[in-house]
Amino acid sequence: MPLRSTVRTNLVDLVIEQMESLIASGEWQVGTKIPAEPVLVEQLDVGRNTVREAVRALVHTGMLEPRQGDGTYVRASSGFGAAVQRRLRRAGDLEAFEVRASLERDAARYAAQRRTDEDVTALRTALAVRDRAWKSGDLAAFVDADMDFHRAVAGAAHNSVLAELYDHLSDALRSTLQSVVGAPVPESVRNQYASHEAIVDAIEAQDPEAAERAALAHLSEGMAALRDTPDTATPDAAAGAGADRSKGAQK
């Protein structure tokens, strides 16, 4: 009995490792559905119970998400990313954006110091894709393109920890970006093309101070837009605002 129990546990661990590797490598991308249980059983050459335990473990960490009647989807690219998402769900958009701002400021500075010619090309390409997405009027495509642009900046910083942390935050901050883009403010603030172009120009010129200033300018616009949007306050602030509105209504 002890021997069988050990072998069974090792099989589950091995299946978990393989699934985590598929997710981390991007073969199973965040937001996509993983293969059905019979397919996994056949491909992994293990029993159904082993597959179920492995999937259950990854659901518990937050990397996978079961959807009744539909299947199981990839929710985060790592256990750490899942933990970040859980924490951000308890925060307001403004709080989350402030954390993102800290990372982006440092990423822009480091990118200006360490960028390669290939990084500059990638940034120019990402900026052009972002601009086309804005002009298309497709909000979802624009948010994706904006996230890809900032991931490119983080990548140009050549700090693997910063890039990984920003990548995890990006998936969790999608709603924050949508709040900024959808805020009732001028188009220039929601699009921010000029400030994004200034970031690329400073990185290409290898000017860390200018890159940081450009990042802060664009981030300040975004945070101002969030502050002017009632629904994006922190949970405590939102509760306070709701109480104030209630008192006003009673008067």
PDB file of C-alpha atoms in Angstrom:
ATOM      1  CA  MET A   1       0.000   0.000   0.000  1.00  0.00           C
ATOM      2  CA  PRO A   2       2.674   2.605   0.880  1.00  0.00           C
ATOM      3  CA  LEU A   3       4.485   1.838  -2.407  1.00  0.00           C
ATOM      4  CA  ARG A   4       1.351   2.269  -4.491  1.00  0.00           C
ATOM      5  CA  SER A   5       0.512   5.520  -2.698  1.00  0.00           C
ATOM      6  CA  THR A   6       3.979   6.927  -3.432  1.00  0.00           C
ATOM      7  CA  VAL A   7       3.858   5.988  -7.111  1.00  0.00           C
ATOM      8  CA  ARG A   8       0.390   7.509  -7.462  1.00  0.00           C
ATOM      9  CA  THR A   9       1.541  10.774  -5.855  1.00  0.00           C
ATOM     10  CA  ASN A  10       4.580  10.923  -8.134  1.00  0.00           C
ATOM     11  CA  LEU A  11       2.411  10.440 -11.200  1.00  0.00           C
ATOM     12  CA  VAL A  12       0.163  13.320 -10.179  1.00  0.00           C
ATOM     13  CA  ASP A  13       3.197  15.524  -9.533  1.00  0.00           C
ATOM     14  CA  LEU A  14       4.658  14.658 -12.930  1.00  0.00           C
ATOM     15  CA  VAL A  15       1.386  15.484 -14.681  1.00  0.00           C
ATOM     16  CA  ILE A  16       1.167  18.781 -12.772  1.00  0.00           C
ATOM     17  CA  GLU A  17       4.726  19.635 -13.837  1.00  0.00           C
ATOM     18  CA  GLN A  18       3.927  18.898 -17.480  1.00  0.00           C
ATOM     19  CA  MET A  19       0.791  21.016 -17.388  1.00  0.00           C
ATOM     20  CA  GLU A  20       2.619  23.876 -15.678  1.00  0.00           C
ATOM     21  CA  SER A  21       5.308  23.676 -18.357  1.00  0.00           C
ATOM     22  CA  LEU A  22       2.721  23.835 -21.145  1.00  0.00           C
ATOM     23  CA  ILE A  23       1.163  26.897 -19.536  1.00  0.00           C
ATOM     24  CA  ALA A  24       4.478  28.644 -18.786  1.00  0.00           C
ATOM     25  CA  SER A  25       5.758  28.078 -22.333  1.00  0.00           C
ATOM     26  CA  GLY A  26       2.604  29.589 -23.813  1.00  0.00           C
ATOM     27  CA  GLU A  27       1.518  26.405 -25.564  1.00  0.00           C
ATOM     28  CA  TRP A  28      -1.544  26.585 -23.338  1.00  0.00           C
ATOM     29  CA  GLN A  29      -2.142  30.321 -23.377  1.00  0.00           C
ATOM     30  CA  VAL A  30      -3.954  32.300 -20.716  1.00  0.00           C
ATOM     31  CA  GLY A  31      -7.644  32.477 -21.601  1.00  0.00           C
ATOM     32  CA  THR A  32      -7.691  29.303 -23.716  1.00  0.00           C
ATOM     33  CA  LYS A  33      -9.372  25.971 -22.973  1.00  0.00           C
ATOM     34  CA  ILE A  34      -7.163  22.994 -22.186  1.00  0.00           C
ATOM     35  CA  PRO A  35      -7.773  19.615 -23.885  1.00  0.00           C
ATOM     36  CA  ALA A  36     -10.667  17.535 -22.588  1.00  0.00           C
ATOM     37  CA  GLU A  37     -10.015  14.898 -19.949  1.00  0.00           C
ATOM     38  CA  PRO A  38     -10.103  11.883 -22.373  1.00  0.00           C
ATOM     39  CA  VAL A  39      -7.524  13.605 -24.576  1.00  0.00           C
ATOM     40  CA  LEU A  40      -5.247  14.299 -21.614  1.00  0.00           C
ATOM     41  CA  VAL A  41      -5.560  10.704 -20.426  1.00  0.00           C
ATOM     42  CA  GLU A  42      -4.497   9.444 -23.850  1.00  0.00           C
ATOM     43  CA  GLN A  43      -1.676  11.928 -24.369  1.00  0.00           C
ATOM     44  CA  LEU A  44      -0.225  11.562 -20.878  1.00  0.00           C
ATOM     45  CA  ASP A  45      -0.809   7.802 -20.744  1.00  0.00           C
ATOM     46  CA  VAL A  46      -2.164   7.940 -17.193  1.00  0.00           C
ATOM     47  CA  GLY A  47      -5.481   7.176 -15.542  1.00  0.00           C
ATOM     48  CA  ARG A  48      -8.459   9.497 -15.286  1.00  0.00           C
ATOM     49  CA  ASN A  49      -8.033   9.907 -11.537  1.00  0.00           C
ATOM     50  CA  THR A  50      -4.452  11.091 -12.022  1.00  0.00           C
ATOM     51  CA  VAL A  51      -5.536  13.700 -14.571  1.00  0.00           C
ATOM     52  CA  ARG A  52      -8.408  14.824 -12.357  1.00  0.00           C
ATOM     53  CA  GLU A  53      -6.147  15.247  -9.321  1.00  0.00           C
ATOM     54  CA  ALA A  54      -3.604  17.215 -11.345  1.00  0.00           C
ATOM     55  CA  VAL A  55      -6.270  19.497 -12.788  1.00  0.00           C
ATOM     56  CA  ARG A  56      -7.850  19.904  -9.356  1.00  0.00           C
ATOM     57  CA  ALA A  57      -4.478  20.941  -7.897  1.00  0.00           C
ATOM     58  CA  LEU A  58      -3.944  23.574 -10.595  1.00  0.00           C
ATOM     59  CA  VAL A  59      -7.487  24.841 -10.114  1.00  0.00           C
ATOM     60  CA  HIS A  60      -6.700  25.222  -6.419  1.00  0.00           C
ATOM     61  CA  THR A  61      -3.596  27.319  -7.191  1.00  0.00           C
ATOM     62  CA  GLY A  62      -5.647  29.490  -9.547  1.00  0.00           C
ATOM     63  CA  MET A  63      -3.800  28.575 -12.728  1.00  0.00           C
ATOM     64  CA  LEU A  64      -6.821  26.746 -14.154  1.00  0.00           C
ATOM     65  CA  GLU A  65     -10.500  27.630 -13.984  1.00  0.00           C
ATOM     66  CA  PRO A  66     -13.333  25.131 -14.556  1.00  0.00           C
ATOM     67  CA  ARG A  67     -16.412  26.448 -16.342  1.00  0.00           C
ATOM     68  CA  GLN A  68     -19.485  24.332 -15.899  1.00  0.00           C
ATOM     69  CA  GLY A  69     -20.672  22.804 -19.139  1.00  0.00           C
ATOM     70  CA  ASP A  70     -17.785  24.298 -21.102  1.00  0.00           C
ATOM     71  CA  GLY A  71     -14.448  22.925 -19.924  1.00  0.00           C
ATOM     72  CA  THR A  72     -11.337  24.057 -18.073  1.00  0.00           C
ATOM     73  CA  TYR A  73      -9.499  27.258 -19.007  1.00  0.00           C
ATOM     74  CA  VAL A  74      -6.040  28.637 -18.289  1.00  0.00           C
ATOM     75  CA  ARG A  75      -6.431  31.515 -15.875  1.00  0.00           C
ATOM     76  CA  ALA A  76      -2.802  32.448 -15.046  1.00  0.00           C
ATOM     77  CA  SER A  77       0.616  31.528 -16.403  1.00  0.00           C
ATOM     78  CA  SER A  78       1.988  30.536 -12.987  1.00  0.00           C
ATOM     79  CA  GLY A  79       0.984  30.022  -9.384  1.00  0.00           C
ATOM     80  CA  PHE A  80       2.543  33.376  -8.603  1.00  0.00           C
ATOM     81  CA  GLY A  81       0.492  35.040 -11.324  1.00  0.00           C
ATOM     82  CA  ALA A  82      -2.650  33.463  -9.911  1.00  0.00           C
ATOM     83  CA  ALA A  83      -1.784  34.809  -6.452  1.00  0.00           C
ATOM     84  CA  VAL A  84      -1.304  38.297  -7.918  1.00  0.00           C
ATOM     85  CA  GLN A  85      -4.704  38.103  -9.602  1.00  0.00           C
ATOM     86  CA  ARG A  86      -6.386  37.003  -6.370  1.00  0.00           C
ATOM     87  CA  ARG A  87      -4.856  39.934  -4.504  1.00  0.00           C
ATOM     88  CA  LEU A  88      -5.741  42.477  -7.181  1.00  0.00           C
ATOM     89  CA  ARG A  89      -9.367  41.332  -7.179  1.00  0.00           C
ATOM     90  CA  ARG A  90      -9.551  42.734  -3.638  1.00  0.00           C
ATOM     91  CA  ALA A  91      -8.097  46.079  -4.727  1.00  0.00           C
ATOM     92  CA  GLY A  92      -9.593  49.005  -6.576  1.00  0.00           C
ATOM     93  CA  ASP A  93      -8.487  49.948 -10.079  1.00  0.00           C
ATOM     94  CA  LEU A  94      -6.608  53.003  -8.838  1.00  0.00           C
ATOM     95  CA  GLU A  95      -4.571  50.973  -6.326  1.00  0.00           C
ATOM     96  CA  ALA A  96      -3.707  48.423  -8.996  1.00  0.00           C
ATOM     97  CA  PHE A  97      -2.777  51.130 -11.486  1.00  0.00           C
ATOM     98  CA  GLU A  98      -0.432  52.726  -8.951  1.00  0.00           C
ATOM     99  CA  VAL A  99       1.445  49.429  -8.613  1.00  0.00           C
ATOM    100  CA  ARG A 100       1.640  49.130 -12.378  1.00  0.00           C
ATOM    101  CA  ALA A 101       2.951  52.712 -12.545  1.00  0.00           C
ATOM    102  CA  SER A 102       5.871  51.905 -10.252  1.00  0.00           C
ATOM    103  CA  LEU A 103       6.937  49.018 -12.466  1.00  0.00           C
ATOM    104  CA  GLU A 104       6.524  50.953 -15.705  1.00  0.00           C
ATOM    105  CA  ARG A 105       8.585  53.888 -14.484  1.00  0.00           C
ATOM    106  CA  ASP A 106      11.514  51.640 -13.586  1.00  0.00           C
ATOM    107  CA  ALA A 107      11.093  49.561 -16.748  1.00  0.00           C
ATOM    108  CA  ALA A 108      11.356  52.677 -18.939  1.00  0.00           C
ATOM    109  CA  ARG A 109      14.492  53.855 -17.131  1.00  0.00           C
ATOM    110  CA  TYR A 110      16.232  50.477 -17.349  1.00  0.00           C
ATOM    111  CA  ALA A 111      15.163  50.014 -20.980  1.00  0.00           C
ATOM    112  CA  ALA A 112      16.831  53.313 -21.896  1.00  0.00           C
ATOM    113  CA  GLN A 113      20.041  52.090 -20.278  1.00  0.00           C
ATOM    114  CA  ARG A 114      20.046  48.551 -21.683  1.00  0.00           C
ATOM    115  CA  ARG A 115      18.038  48.488 -24.902  1.00  0.00           C
ATOM    116  CA  THR A 116      19.326  46.844 -28.070  1.00  0.00           C
ATOM    117  CA  ASP A 117      18.559  47.793 -31.658  1.00  0.00           C
ATOM    118  CA  GLU A 118      16.204  44.815 -31.769  1.00  0.00           C
ATOM    119  CA  ASP A 119      14.362  46.176 -28.734  1.00  0.00           C
ATOM    120  CA  VAL A 120      13.845  49.532 -30.446  1.00  0.00           C
ATOM    121  CA  THR A 121      12.472  47.803 -33.541  1.00  0.00           C
ATOM    122  CA  ALA A 122      10.085  45.778 -31.378  1.00  0.00           C
ATOM    123  CA  LEU A 123       8.932  48.936 -29.567  1.00  0.00           C
ATOM    124  CA  ARG A 124       8.299  50.818 -32.822  1.00  0.00           C
ATOM    125  CA  THR A 125       6.339  47.858 -34.164  1.00  0.00           C
ATOM    126  CA  ALA A 126       4.280  47.553 -30.969  1.00  0.00           C
ATOM    127  CA  LEU A 127       3.560  51.290 -31.040  1.00  0.00           C
ATOM    128  CA  ALA A 128       2.336  51.078 -34.651  1.00  0.00           C
ATOM    129  CA  VAL A 129       0.092  48.091 -33.853  1.00  0.00           C
ATOM    130  CA  ARG A 130      -1.298  49.986 -30.872  1.00  0.00           C
ATOM    131  CA  ASP A 131      -2.095  53.008 -33.051  1.00  0.00           C
ATOM    132  CA  ARG A 132      -3.844  50.881 -35.675  1.00  0.00           C
ATOM    133  CA  ALA A 133      -5.916  49.183 -32.986  1.00  0.00           C
ATOM    134  CA  TRP A 134      -7.018  52.569 -31.630  1.00  0.00           C
ATOM    135  CA  LYS A 135      -8.044  53.789 -35.069  1.00  0.00           C
ATOM    136  CA  SER A 136     -10.014  50.584 -35.682  1.00  0.00           C
ATOM    137  CA  GLY A 137     -12.299  51.411 -32.749  1.00  0.00           C
ATOM    138  CA  ASP A 138     -11.923  47.893 -31.330  1.00  0.00           C
ATOM    139  CA  LEU A 139     -11.537  48.452 -27.572  1.00  0.00           C
ATOM    140  CA  ALA A 140     -10.469  44.876 -26.793  1.00  0.00           C
ATOM    141  CA  ALA A 141      -7.825  44.920 -29.553  1.00  0.00           C
ATOM    142  CA  PHE A 142      -6.539  48.283 -28.331  1.00  0.00           C
ATOM    143  CA  VAL A 143      -6.195  47.060 -24.739  1.00  0.00           C
ATOM    144  CA  ASP A 144      -4.318  43.979 -25.978  1.00  0.00           C
ATOM    145  CA  ALA A 145      -2.021  46.148 -28.109  1.00  0.00           C
ATOM    146  CA  ASP A 146      -1.405  48.544 -25.235  1.00  0.00           C
ATOM    147  CA  MET A 147      -0.467  45.647 -22.952  1.00  0.00           C
ATOM    148  CA  ASP A 148       1.859  44.252 -25.622  1.00  0.00           C
ATOM    149  CA  PHE A 149       3.561  47.644 -25.954  1.00  0.00           C
ATOM    150  CA  HIS A 150       4.275  47.872 -22.246  1.00  0.00           C
ATOM    151  CA  ARG A 151       5.427  44.260 -22.170  1.00  0.00           C
ATOM    152  CA  ALA A 152       7.917  45.229 -24.875  1.00  0.00           C
ATOM    153  CA  VAL A 153       9.177  48.086 -22.688  1.00  0.00           C
ATOM    154  CA  ALA A 154       9.549  45.685 -19.757  1.00  0.00           C
ATOM    155  CA  GLY A 155      11.375  43.243 -22.008  1.00  0.00           C
ATOM    156  CA  ALA A 156      13.771  45.956 -23.167  1.00  0.00           C
ATOM    157  CA  ALA A 157      14.728  46.537 -19.510  1.00  0.00           C
ATOM    158  CA  HIS A 158      16.438  43.116 -19.591  1.00  0.00           C
ATOM    159  CA  ASN A 159      15.440  42.284 -16.037  1.00  0.00           C
ATOM    160  CA  SER A 160      13.737  38.896 -16.039  1.00  0.00           C
ATOM    161  CA  VAL A 161      12.087  39.370 -12.641  1.00  0.00           C
ATOM    162  CA  LEU A 162      10.630  42.753 -13.593  1.00  0.00           C
ATOM    163  CA  ALA A 163       9.404  41.408 -16.944  1.00  0.00           C
ATOM    164  CA  GLU A 164       7.770  38.371 -15.325  1.00  0.00           C
ATOM    165  CA  LEU A 165       6.126  40.438 -12.604  1.00  0.00           C
ATOM    166  CA  TYR A 166       4.813  42.942 -15.146  1.00  0.00           C
ATOM    167  CA  ASP A 167       3.512  40.107 -17.308  1.00  0.00           C
ATOM    168  CA  HIS A 168       1.524  38.689 -14.393  1.00  0.00           C
ATOM    169  CA  LEU A 169       0.216  42.121 -13.457  1.00  0.00           C
ATOM    170  CA  SER A 170      -0.803  42.876 -17.039  1.00  0.00           C
ATOM    171  CA  ASP A 171      -3.261  39.985 -17.232  1.00  0.00           C
ATOM    172  CA  ALA A 172      -4.751  40.990 -13.893  1.00  0.00           C
ATOM    173  CA  LEU A 173      -4.924  44.695 -14.824  1.00  0.00           C
ATOM    174  CA  ARG A 174      -6.922  44.307 -18.029  1.00  0.00           C
ATOM    175  CA  SER A 175     -10.029  45.760 -16.372  1.00  0.00           C
ATOM    176  CA  THR A 176      -7.975  48.722 -15.150  1.00  0.00           C
ATOM    177  CA  LEU A 177      -6.830  49.498 -18.684  1.00  0.00           C
ATOM    178  CA  GLN A 178     -10.390  49.214 -19.929  1.00  0.00           C
ATOM    179  CA  SER A 179     -11.448  51.691 -17.235  1.00  0.00           C
ATOM    180  CA  VAL A 180      -8.858  54.234 -18.417  1.00  0.00           C
ATOM    181  CA  VAL A 181      -9.756  53.824 -22.086  1.00  0.00           C
ATOM    182  CA  GLY A 182     -13.463  54.037 -21.334  1.00  0.00           C
ATOM    183  CA  ALA A 183     -13.203  56.965 -18.917  1.00  0.00           C
ATOM    184  CA  PRO A 184     -15.189  60.140 -19.763  1.00  0.00           C
ATOM    185  CA  VAL A 185     -12.064  62.162 -20.582  1.00  0.00           C
ATOM    186  CA  PRO A 186     -10.618  63.627 -23.812  1.00  0.00           C
ATOM    187  CA  GLU A 187      -9.536  61.190 -26.522  1.00  0.00           C
ATOM    188  CA  SER A 188      -5.908  62.293 -26.200  1.00  0.00           C
ATOM    189  CA  VAL A 189      -5.868  61.115 -22.578  1.00  0.00           C
ATOM    190  CA  ARG A 190      -7.446  57.769 -23.425  1.00  0.00           C
ATOM    191  CA  ASN A 191      -5.220  57.170 -26.455  1.00  0.00           C
ATOM    192  CA  GLN A 192      -1.983  58.734 -25.089  1.00  0.00           C
ATOM    193  CA  TYR A 193      -0.156  58.177 -28.383  1.00  0.00           C
ATOM    194  CA  ALA A 194       2.180  61.138 -27.927  1.00  0.00           C
ATOM    195  CA  SER A 195       3.270  60.058 -24.438  1.00  0.00           C
ATOM    196  CA  HIS A 196       3.866  56.486 -25.601  1.00  0.00           C
ATOM    197  CA  GLU A 197       5.887  57.728 -28.566  1.00  0.00           C
ATOM    198  CA  ALA A 198       7.930  59.892 -26.168  1.00  0.00           C
ATOM    199  CA  ILE A 199       8.787  56.770 -24.154  1.00  0.00           C
ATOM    200  CA  VAL A 200      10.094  55.014 -27.271  1.00  0.00           C
ATOM    201  CA  ASP A 201      12.030  58.091 -28.392  1.00  0.00           C
ATOM    202  CA  ALA A 202      13.749  58.376 -25.007  1.00  0.00           C
ATOM    203  CA  ILE A 203      14.577  54.671 -24.905  1.00  0.00           C
ATOM    204  CA  GLU A 204      16.005  54.834 -28.418  1.00  0.00           C
ATOM    205  CA  ALA A 205      18.065  57.900 -27.433  1.00  0.00           C
ATOM    206  CA  GLN A 206      19.277  55.981 -24.353  1.00  0.00           C
ATOM    207  CA  ASP A 207      18.136  58.808 -22.083  1.00  0.00           C
ATOM    208  CA  PRO A 208      16.969  57.255 -18.768  1.00  0.00           C
ATOM    209  CA  GLU A 209      15.750  60.542 -17.264  1.00  0.00           C
ATOM    210  CA  ALA A 210      13.670  61.393 -20.331  1.00  0.00           C
ATOM    211  CA  ALA A 211      12.279  57.852 -20.439  1.00  0.00           C
ATOM    212  CA  GLU A 212      11.225  58.059 -16.806  1.00  0.00           C
ATOM    213  CA  ARG A 213       9.654  61.502 -17.324  1.00  0.00           C
ATOM    214  CA  ALA A 214       7.727  60.249 -20.352  1.00  0.00           C
ATOM    215  CA  ALA A 215       6.497  57.196 -18.448  1.00  0.00           C
ATOM    216  CA  LEU A 216       5.410  59.317 -15.493  1.00  0.00           C
ATOM    217  CA  ALA A 217       3.605  61.759 -17.786  1.00  0.00           C
ATOM    218  CA  HIS A 218       1.565  59.016 -19.409  1.00  0.00           C
ATOM    219  CA  LEU A 219       0.899  57.298 -16.068  1.00  0.00           C
ATOM    220  CA  SER A 220      -0.225  60.556 -14.453  1.00  0.00           C
ATOM    221  CA  GLU A 221      -2.804  61.025 -17.203  1.00  0.00           C
ATOM    222  CA  GLY A 222      -4.099  57.508 -16.658  1.00  0.00           C
ATOM    223  CA  MET A 223      -4.337  57.889 -12.883  1.00  0.00           C
ATOM    224  CA  ALA A 224      -6.112  61.227 -13.251  1.00  0.00           C
ATOM    225  CA  ALA A 225      -8.656  59.543 -15.518  1.00  0.00           C
ATOM    226  CA  LEU A 226      -9.215  56.819 -12.936  1.00  0.00           C
ATOM    227  CA  ARG A 227      -9.615  59.306 -10.089  1.00  0.00           C
ATOM    228  CA  ASP A 228     -12.330  61.077 -12.067  1.00  0.00           C
ATOM    229  CA  THR A 229     -14.218  57.802 -12.552  1.00  0.00           C
ATOM    230  CA  PRO A 230     -16.266  56.931  -9.409  1.00  0.00           C
ATOM    231  CA  ASP A 231     -16.338  53.189 -10.052  1.00  0.00           C
ATOM    232  CA  THR A 232     -12.535  52.922  -9.977  1.00  0.00           C
ATOM    233  CA  ALA A 233     -11.978  54.069  -6.397  1.00  0.00           C
ATOM    234  CA  THR A 234     -10.434  51.704  -3.860  1.00  0.00           C
ATOM    235  CA  PRO A 235     -12.946  49.403  -2.131  1.00  0.00           C
ATOM    236  CA  ASP A 236     -12.874  51.464   1.090  1.00  0.00           C
ATOM    237  CA  ALA A 237     -13.135  54.752  -0.772  1.00  0.00           C
ATOM    238  CA  ALA A 238     -15.955  53.421  -2.902  1.00  0.00           C
ATOM    239  CA  ALA A 239     -17.805  52.334   0.213  1.00  0.00           C
ATOM    240  CA  GLY A 240     -17.317  55.773   1.717  1.00  0.00           C
ATOM    241  CA  ALA A 241     -18.523  57.455  -1.444  1.00  0.00           C
ATOM    242  CA  GLY A 242     -21.578  55.220  -1.450  1.00  0.00           C
ATOM    243  CA  ALA A 243     -22.337  56.188   2.145  1.00  0.00           C
ATOM    244  CA  ASP A 244     -21.971  59.871   1.276  1.00  0.00           C
ATOM    245  CA  ARG A 245     -24.336  59.498  -1.657  1.00  0.00           C
ATOM    246  CA  SER A 246     -26.797  57.719   0.587  1.00  0.00           C
ATOM    247  CA  LYS A 247     -26.682  60.535   3.144  1.00  0.00           C
ATOM    248  CA  GLY A 248     -27.173  63.071   0.385  1.00  0.00           C
ATOM    249  CA  ALA A 249     -30.197  61.181  -0.865  1.00  0.00           C
ATOM    250  CA  GLN A 250     -31.686  61.129   2.628  1.00  0.00           C
ATOM    251  CA  LYS A 251     -31.329  64.889   2.897  1.00  0.00           C
TER     252      LYS A 251
END
